[in-house]
Amino acid sequence: MNILISNSKGVPIYDQVREQIKTAILNGDIKEGEMLPSIRQLAKDLKISVITTMRAYTELENEGLVVNVQGKGCYVLPQNVELIKEQKLKEIEENFISAIDAARIIKLSKDDLIKILKILLEDEYYE
């Protein structure tokens, strides 16, 4: 598992770990039933605290992505793809609303806002 930690992002380390594992699960890079690295091993590999890794795994478990089997490890659960898709669509809508609100504040035209979106879609952010 390839997880990159950045101290300059302003995002807590546990959240960076959680988000990257979550993305790997949703992309199918980590399959249903697959065991995640042990909390200690991942902490050692990433050179972070065991508590930080434990928090990331707990958050993943709370989201219904993994299950922690005491003494055996943390395993990826089957995913409800439609529910996850719906949650992501809601998140996208909320982000668009925030962008539209910010554009209104600076009186950015609809055309300019759409141009920005098109540029971002053509850029490295969207493949």
JSON list of C-alpha atoms in Angstrom, two decimals:
[
{"chain": "A", "resi": 1, "resn": "MET", "atom": "CA", "xyz": [0.00, 0.00, 0.00]},
{"chain": "A", "resi": 2, "resn": "ASN", "atom": "CA", "xyz": [1.42, 3.34, -1.06]},
{"chain": "A", "resi": 3, "resn": "ILE", "atom": "CA", "xyz": [0.39, 6.14, 1.30]},
{"chain": "A", "resi": 4, "resn": "LEU", "atom": "CA", "xyz": [1.95, 9.58, 1.10]},
{"chain": "A", "resi": 5, "resn": "ILE", "atom": "CA", "xyz": [1.93, 11.85, 4.14]},
{"chain": "A", "resi": 6, "resn": "SER", "atom": "CA", "xyz": [2.31, 15.60, 3.85]},
{"chain": "A", "resi": 7, "resn": "ASN", "atom": "CA", "xyz": [2.99, 17.88, 6.79]},
{"chain": "A", "resi": 8, "resn": "SER", "atom": "CA", "xyz": [2.28, 20.98, 4.70]},
{"chain": "A", "resi": 9, "resn": "LYS", "atom": "CA", "xyz": [-1.31, 20.15, 3.72]},
{"chain": "A", "resi": 10, "resn": "GLY", "atom": "CA", "xyz": [-2.88, 21.33, 6.96]},
{"chain": "A", "resi": 11, "resn": "VAL", "atom": "CA", "xyz": [-4.84, 18.06, 7.05]},
{"chain": "A", "resi": 12, "resn": "PRO", "atom": "CA", "xyz": [-4.39, 15.80, 10.08]},
{"chain": "A", "resi": 13, "resn": "ILE", "atom": "CA", "xyz": [-2.19, 12.78, 9.36]},
{"chain": "A", "resi": 14, "resn": "TYR", "atom": "CA", "xyz": [-4.85, 10.27, 10.43]},
{"chain": "A", "resi": 15, "resn": "ASP", "atom": "CA", "xyz": [-7.24, 11.89, 7.93]},
{"chain": "A", "resi": 16, "resn": "GLN", "atom": "CA", "xyz": [-4.66, 11.68, 5.13]},
{"chain": "A", "resi": 17, "resn": "VAL", "atom": "CA", "xyz": [-4.17, 7.98, 5.86]},
{"chain": "A", "resi": 18, "resn": "ARG", "atom": "CA", "xyz": [-7.93, 7.37, 6.10]},
{"chain": "A", "resi": 19, "resn": "GLU", "atom": "CA", "xyz": [-8.68, 9.19, 2.87]},
{"chain": "A", "resi": 20, "resn": "GLN", "atom": "CA", "xyz": [-5.96, 7.40, 0.89]},
{"chain": "A", "resi": 21, "resn": "ILE", "atom": "CA", "xyz": [-7.06, 3.97, 2.13]},
{"chain": "A", "resi": 22, "resn": "LYS", "atom": "CA", "xyz": [-10.69, 4.89, 1.45]},
{"chain": "A", "resi": 23, "resn": "THR", "atom": "CA", "xyz": [-9.81, 5.93, -2.10]},
{"chain": "A", "resi": 24, "resn": "ALA", "atom": "CA", "xyz": [-7.90, 2.69, -2.65]},
{"chain": "A", "resi": 25, "resn": "ILE", "atom": "CA", "xyz": [-10.92, 0.68, -1.45]},
{"chain": "A", "resi": 26, "resn": "LEU", "atom": "CA", "xyz": [-13.41, 2.62, -3.58]},
{"chain": "A", "resi": 27, "resn": "ASN", "atom": "CA", "xyz": [-11.14, 2.36, -6.64]},
{"chain": "A", "resi": 28, "resn": "GLY", "atom": "CA", "xyz": [-10.86, -1.38, -6.14]},
{"chain": "A", "resi": 29, "resn": "ASP", "atom": "CA", "xyz": [-7.12, -1.25, -5.48]},
{"chain": "A", "resi": 30, "resn": "ILE", "atom": "CA", "xyz": [-7.85, -2.92, -2.14]},
{"chain": "A", "resi": 31, "resn": "LYS", "atom": "CA", "xyz": [-10.43, -5.67, -2.63]},
{"chain": "A", "resi": 32, "resn": "GLU", "atom": "CA", "xyz": [-13.31, -6.88, -0.50]},
{"chain": "A", "resi": 33, "resn": "GLY", "atom": "CA", "xyz": [-12.07, -9.28, 2.17]},
{"chain": "A", "resi": 34, "resn": "GLU", "atom": "CA", "xyz": [-8.48, -8.12, 1.84]},
{"chain": "A", "resi": 35, "resn": "MET", "atom": "CA", "xyz": [-6.62, -7.54, 5.08]},
{"chain": "A", "resi": 36, "resn": "LEU", "atom": "CA", "xyz": [-5.10, -4.12, 5.68]},
{"chain": "A", "resi": 37, "resn": "PRO", "atom": "CA", "xyz": [-1.60, -3.91, 7.15]},
{"chain": "A", "resi": 38, "resn": "SER", "atom": "CA", "xyz": [-1.58, -4.22, 10.92]},
{"chain": "A", "resi": 39, "resn": "ILE", "atom": "CA", "xyz": [-1.84, -0.97, 12.82]},
{"chain": "A", "resi": 40, "resn": "ARG", "atom": "CA", "xyz": [1.71, -1.37, 14.11]},
{"chain": "A", "resi": 41, "resn": "GLN", "atom": "CA", "xyz": [3.12, -2.27, 10.70]},
{"chain": "A", "resi": 42, "resn": "LEU", "atom": "CA", "xyz": [1.46, 0.65, 8.93]},
{"chain": "A", "resi": 43, "resn": "ALA", "atom": "CA", "xyz": [2.63, 3.04, 11.68]},
{"chain": "A", "resi": 44, "resn": "LYS", "atom": "CA", "xyz": [6.16, 1.70, 11.31]},
{"chain": "A", "resi": 45, "resn": "ASP", "atom": "CA", "xyz": [6.08, 1.93, 7.49]},
{"chain": "A", "resi": 46, "resn": "LEU", "atom": "CA", "xyz": [4.77, 5.49, 7.54]},
{"chain": "A", "resi": 47, "resn": "LYS", "atom": "CA", "xyz": [6.92, 6.52, 10.53]},
{"chain": "A", "resi": 48, "resn": "ILE", "atom": "CA", "xyz": [3.87, 7.77, 12.41]},
{"chain": "A", "resi": 49, "resn": "SER", "atom": "CA", "xyz": [2.28, 7.04, 15.78]},
{"chain": "A", "resi": 50, "resn": "VAL", "atom": "CA", "xyz": [0.34, 3.83, 16.35]},
{"chain": "A", "resi": 51, "resn": "ILE", "atom": "CA", "xyz": [-2.41, 6.03, 17.82]},
{"chain": "A", "resi": 52, "resn": "THR", "atom": "CA", "xyz": [-2.62, 7.97, 14.53]},
{"chain": "A", "resi": 53, "resn": "THR", "atom": "CA", "xyz": [-2.94, 4.75, 12.52]},
{"chain": "A", "resi": 54, "resn": "MET", "atom": "CA", "xyz": [-5.49, 3.38, 14.97]},
{"chain": "A", "resi": 55, "resn": "ARG", "atom": "CA", "xyz": [-7.60, 6.54, 14.57]},
{"chain": "A", "resi": 56, "resn": "ALA", "atom": "CA", "xyz": [-7.50, 6.23, 10.77]},
{"chain": "A", "resi": 57, "resn": "TYR", "atom": "CA", "xyz": [-8.64, 2.59, 10.97]},
{"chain": "A", "resi": 58, "resn": "THR", "atom": "CA", "xyz": [-11.36, 3.47, 13.49]},
{"chain": "A", "resi": 59, "resn": "GLU", "atom": "CA", "xyz": [-12.67, 6.19, 11.17]},
{"chain": "A", "resi": 60, "resn": "LEU", "atom": "CA", "xyz": [-12.70, 3.71, 8.26]},
{"chain": "A", "resi": 61, "resn": "GLU", "atom": "CA", "xyz": [-14.61, 1.26, 10.44]},
{"chain": "A", "resi": 62, "resn": "ASN", "atom": "CA", "xyz": [-17.10, 3.97, 11.43]},
{"chain": "A", "resi": 63, "resn": "GLU", "atom": "CA", "xyz": [-17.65, 4.69, 7.72]},
{"chain": "A", "resi": 64, "resn": "GLY", "atom": "CA", "xyz": [-18.47, 1.03, 7.14]},
{"chain": "A", "resi": 65, "resn": "LEU", "atom": "CA", "xyz": [-15.49, 0.40, 4.89]},
{"chain": "A", "resi": 66, "resn": "VAL", "atom": "CA", "xyz": [-13.59, -2.05, 7.09]},
{"chain": "A", "resi": 67, "resn": "VAL", "atom": "CA", "xyz": [-14.12, -4.30, 10.07]},
{"chain": "A", "resi": 68, "resn": "ASN", "atom": "CA", "xyz": [-11.56, -4.86, 12.80]},
{"chain": "A", "resi": 69, "resn": "VAL", "atom": "CA", "xyz": [-11.54, -8.49, 13.93]},
{"chain": "A", "resi": 70, "resn": "GLN", "atom": "CA", "xyz": [-9.94, -8.59, 17.37]},
{"chain": "A", "resi": 71, "resn": "GLY", "atom": "CA", "xyz": [-6.64, -10.45, 17.23]},
{"chain": "A", "resi": 72, "resn": "LYS", "atom": "CA", "xyz": [-6.91, -11.11, 13.49]},
{"chain": "A", "resi": 73, "resn": "GLY", "atom": "CA", "xyz": [-6.69, -7.76, 11.73]},
{"chain": "A", "resi": 74, "resn": "CYS", "atom": "CA", "xyz": [-8.65, -5.21, 9.79]},
{"chain": "A", "resi": 75, "resn": "TYR", "atom": "CA", "xyz": [-10.52, -6.40, 6.68]},
{"chain": "A", "resi": 76, "resn": "VAL", "atom": "CA", "xyz": [-12.24, -4.58, 3.82]},
{"chain": "A", "resi": 77, "resn": "LEU", "atom": "CA", "xyz": [-16.02, -4.99, 3.87]},
{"chain": "A", "resi": 78, "resn": "PRO", "atom": "CA", "xyz": [-18.24, -5.40, 0.81]},
{"chain": "A", "resi": 79, "resn": "GLN", "atom": "CA", "xyz": [-19.20, -1.98, -0.47]},
{"chain": "A", "resi": 80, "resn": "ASN", "atom": "CA", "xyz": [-22.64, -0.63, -1.34]},
{"chain": "A", "resi": 81, "resn": "VAL", "atom": "CA", "xyz": [-21.48, 1.12, -4.51]},
{"chain": "A", "resi": 82, "resn": "GLU", "atom": "CA", "xyz": [-24.77, 2.98, -5.05]},
{"chain": "A", "resi": 83, "resn": "LEU", "atom": "CA", "xyz": [-24.77, 4.39, -1.51]},
{"chain": "A", "resi": 84, "resn": "ILE", "atom": "CA", "xyz": [-21.15, 5.49, -1.82]},
{"chain": "A", "resi": 85, "resn": "LYS", "atom": "CA", "xyz": [-21.88, 7.06, -5.21]},
{"chain": "A", "resi": 86, "resn": "GLU", "atom": "CA", "xyz": [-24.82, 8.96, -3.73]},
{"chain": "A", "resi": 87, "resn": "GLN", "atom": "CA", "xyz": [-22.66, 10.23, -0.84]},
{"chain": "A", "resi": 88, "resn": "LYS", "atom": "CA", "xyz": [-20.00, 11.42, -3.30]},
{"chain": "A", "resi": 89, "resn": "LEU", "atom": "CA", "xyz": [-22.62, 13.15, -5.48]},
{"chain": "A", "resi": 90, "resn": "LYS", "atom": "CA", "xyz": [-23.88, 15.00, -2.40]},
{"chain": "A", "resi": 91, "resn": "GLU", "atom": "CA", "xyz": [-20.31, 16.02, -1.56]},
{"chain": "A", "resi": 92, "resn": "ILE", "atom": "CA", "xyz": [-19.78, 17.28, -5.14]},
{"chain": "A", "resi": 93, "resn": "GLU", "atom": "CA", "xyz": [-23.00, 19.30, -4.99]},
{"chain": "A", "resi": 94, "resn": "GLU", "atom": "CA", "xyz": [-21.95, 20.88, -1.68]},
{"chain": "A", "resi": 95, "resn": "ASN", "atom": "CA", "xyz": [-18.56, 21.81, -3.12]},
{"chain": "A", "resi": 96, "resn": "PHE", "atom": "CA", "xyz": [-20.20, 23.32, -6.22]},
{"chain": "A", "resi": 97, "resn": "ILE", "atom": "CA", "xyz": [-22.49, 25.37, -3.98]},
{"chain": "A", "resi": 98, "resn": "SER", "atom": "CA", "xyz": [-19.46, 26.65, -2.04]},
{"chain": "A", "resi": 99, "resn": "ALA", "atom": "CA", "xyz": [-17.72, 27.55, -5.31]},
{"chain": "A", "resi": 100, "resn": "ILE", "atom": "CA", "xyz": [-20.84, 29.34, -6.61]},
{"chain": "A", "resi": 101, "resn": "ASP", "atom": "CA", "xyz": [-21.16, 31.26, -3.33]},
{"chain": "A", "resi": 102, "resn": "ALA", "atom": "CA", "xyz": [-17.49, 32.31, -3.53]},
{"chain": "A", "resi": 103, "resn": "ALA", "atom": "CA", "xyz": [-17.96, 33.35, -7.18]},
{"chain": "A", "resi": 104, "resn": "ARG", "atom": "CA", "xyz": [-20.98, 35.50, -6.25]},
{"chain": "A", "resi": 105, "resn": "ILE", "atom": "CA", "xyz": [-18.97, 37.28, -3.56]},
{"chain": "A", "resi": 106, "resn": "ILE", "atom": "CA", "xyz": [-16.37, 38.42, -6.08]},
{"chain": "A", "resi": 107, "resn": "LYS", "atom": "CA", "xyz": [-19.00, 38.92, -8.82]},
{"chain": "A", "resi": 108, "resn": "LEU", "atom": "CA", "xyz": [-17.45, 36.30, -11.08]},
{"chain": "A", "resi": 109, "resn": "SER", "atom": "CA", "xyz": [-19.63, 35.65, -14.11]},
{"chain": "A", "resi": 110, "resn": "LYS", "atom": "CA", "xyz": [-21.23, 32.27, -14.79]},
{"chain": "A", "resi": 111, "resn": "ASP", "atom": "CA", "xyz": [-19.16, 31.99, -17.97]},
{"chain": "A", "resi": 112, "resn": "ASP", "atom": "CA", "xyz": [-15.91, 32.56, -16.06]},
{"chain": "A", "resi": 113, "resn": "LEU", "atom": "CA", "xyz": [-16.92, 30.03, -13.41]},
{"chain": "A", "resi": 114, "resn": "ILE", "atom": "CA", "xyz": [-17.66, 27.47, -16.13]},
{"chain": "A", "resi": 115, "resn": "LYS", "atom": "CA", "xyz": [-14.30, 28.27, -17.81]},
{"chain": "A", "resi": 116, "resn": "ILE", "atom": "CA", "xyz": [-12.52, 27.52, -14.52]},
{"chain": "A", "resi": 117, "resn": "LEU", "atom": "CA", "xyz": [-14.33, 24.19, -14.23]},
{"chain": "A", "resi": 118, "resn": "LYS", "atom": "CA", "xyz": [-13.45, 23.29, -17.84]},
{"chain": "A", "resi": 119, "resn": "ILE", "atom": "CA", "xyz": [-9.79, 24.15, -17.26]},
{"chain": "A", "resi": 120, "resn": "LEU", "atom": "CA", "xyz": [-9.69, 22.02, -14.12]},
{"chain": "A", "resi": 121, "resn": "LEU", "atom": "CA", "xyz": [-11.38, 19.14, -15.93]},
{"chain": "A", "resi": 122, "resn": "GLU", "atom": "CA", "xyz": [-8.71, 19.29, -18.65]},
{"chain": "A", "resi": 123, "resn": "ASP", "atom": "CA", "xyz": [-5.89, 19.58, -16.11]},
{"chain": "A", "resi": 124, "resn": "GLU", "atom": "CA", "xyz": [-4.28, 16.89, -13.99]},
{"chain": "A", "resi": 125, "resn": "TYR", "atom": "CA", "xyz": [-7.12, 16.96, -11.45]},
{"chain": "A", "resi": 126, "resn": "TYR", "atom": "CA", "xyz": [-9.43, 14.92, -13.65]},
{"chain": "A", "resi": 127, "resn": "GLU", "atom": "CA", "xyz": [-8.38, 12.02, -15.81]}
]
